[in-house]
Phi, psi and omega in degrees: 000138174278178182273116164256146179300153177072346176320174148318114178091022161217165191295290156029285198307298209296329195294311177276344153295348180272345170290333153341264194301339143320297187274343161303292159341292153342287192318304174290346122003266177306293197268001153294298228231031127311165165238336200241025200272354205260350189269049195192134179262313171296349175291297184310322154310317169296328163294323171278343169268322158238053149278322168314300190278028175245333175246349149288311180315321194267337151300289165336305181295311193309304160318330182282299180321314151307296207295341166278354172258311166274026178092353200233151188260106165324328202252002189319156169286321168320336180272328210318291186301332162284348207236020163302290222281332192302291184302337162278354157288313183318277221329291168301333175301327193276315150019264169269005129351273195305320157291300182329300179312302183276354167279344207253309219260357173291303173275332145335275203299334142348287175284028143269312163305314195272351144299315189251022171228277190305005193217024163054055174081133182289167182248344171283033127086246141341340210235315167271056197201331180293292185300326156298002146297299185290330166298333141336281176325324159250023177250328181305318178302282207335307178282340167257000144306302180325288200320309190255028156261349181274302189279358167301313168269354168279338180289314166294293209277000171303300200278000000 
């Protein structure tokens, strides 16, 4: 298998599961520390896919993290055959993430637009300036789940 930017086991990989877990966080931040986001199902959604992606990304990283403190390439051809089915699980897990993340960060903004454009300005102040943050935010997860499900798969299709 080549070396790619983002494979498993580079600073690259680990930069982005933390960019993951980062703006995931946020996202559940921001609309956590709201009072009215649980009276909204897509806001509760948007919260539950990401704290779901805050702990694949924080697995995924933790991997990244061994193999760069020890020094080892995940992907050597002796491992290749142990690490088929890992990788093709990964692959459909960051999949379906990334679908849960852009449905969660689709229908959020949705309920955001229809506070500030259509129902004539928000009337919760502080709270829509949140939610639109975590919706940023969870669109920003959306895009480094993008990233690294494209090299992920460039990574199958390569090997």
């Amino acid at each position: 298998m080549k070396d790619f930017a983002g494979t498993p086991g580079t600073v690259t990989a680990l930069i982005l599961r933390m960019l993951q877990c980062f703006f995931a966080a946020g996202a559940i931040a921001s609309m956590a520390t709201t009072s009215t986001f649980y009276e909204f199902t897509a806001f509760c959604f948007l919260i539950a896919a990401m704290g779901l992606q805050i702990l694949w990304s924080f697995a995924l990283a933790t991997l990244d993290i061994y193999a760069l403190a020890k020094k080892k390439v995940i992907h050597n051809a002796g491992l290749v055959s142990l690490f088929v089915v890992g990788d093709w699980l990964s692959y459909l897990i960051s999949q379906v993430t990334a679908t849960l993340s852009l449905a969660a960060a689709a229908s959020s903004a949705g309920i955001t637009v229809l506070y500030f454009s259509d129902l004539g300005g928000c009337g919760f102040g502080e709270e829509c300036q949140k939610y639109q943050m975590a919706v940023g935010l969870a669109f920003l997860t959306w895009l480094t789940i993008g990233i690294s499900s494209v090299i992920m798969f460039w990574i199958l299709a390569a090997g």
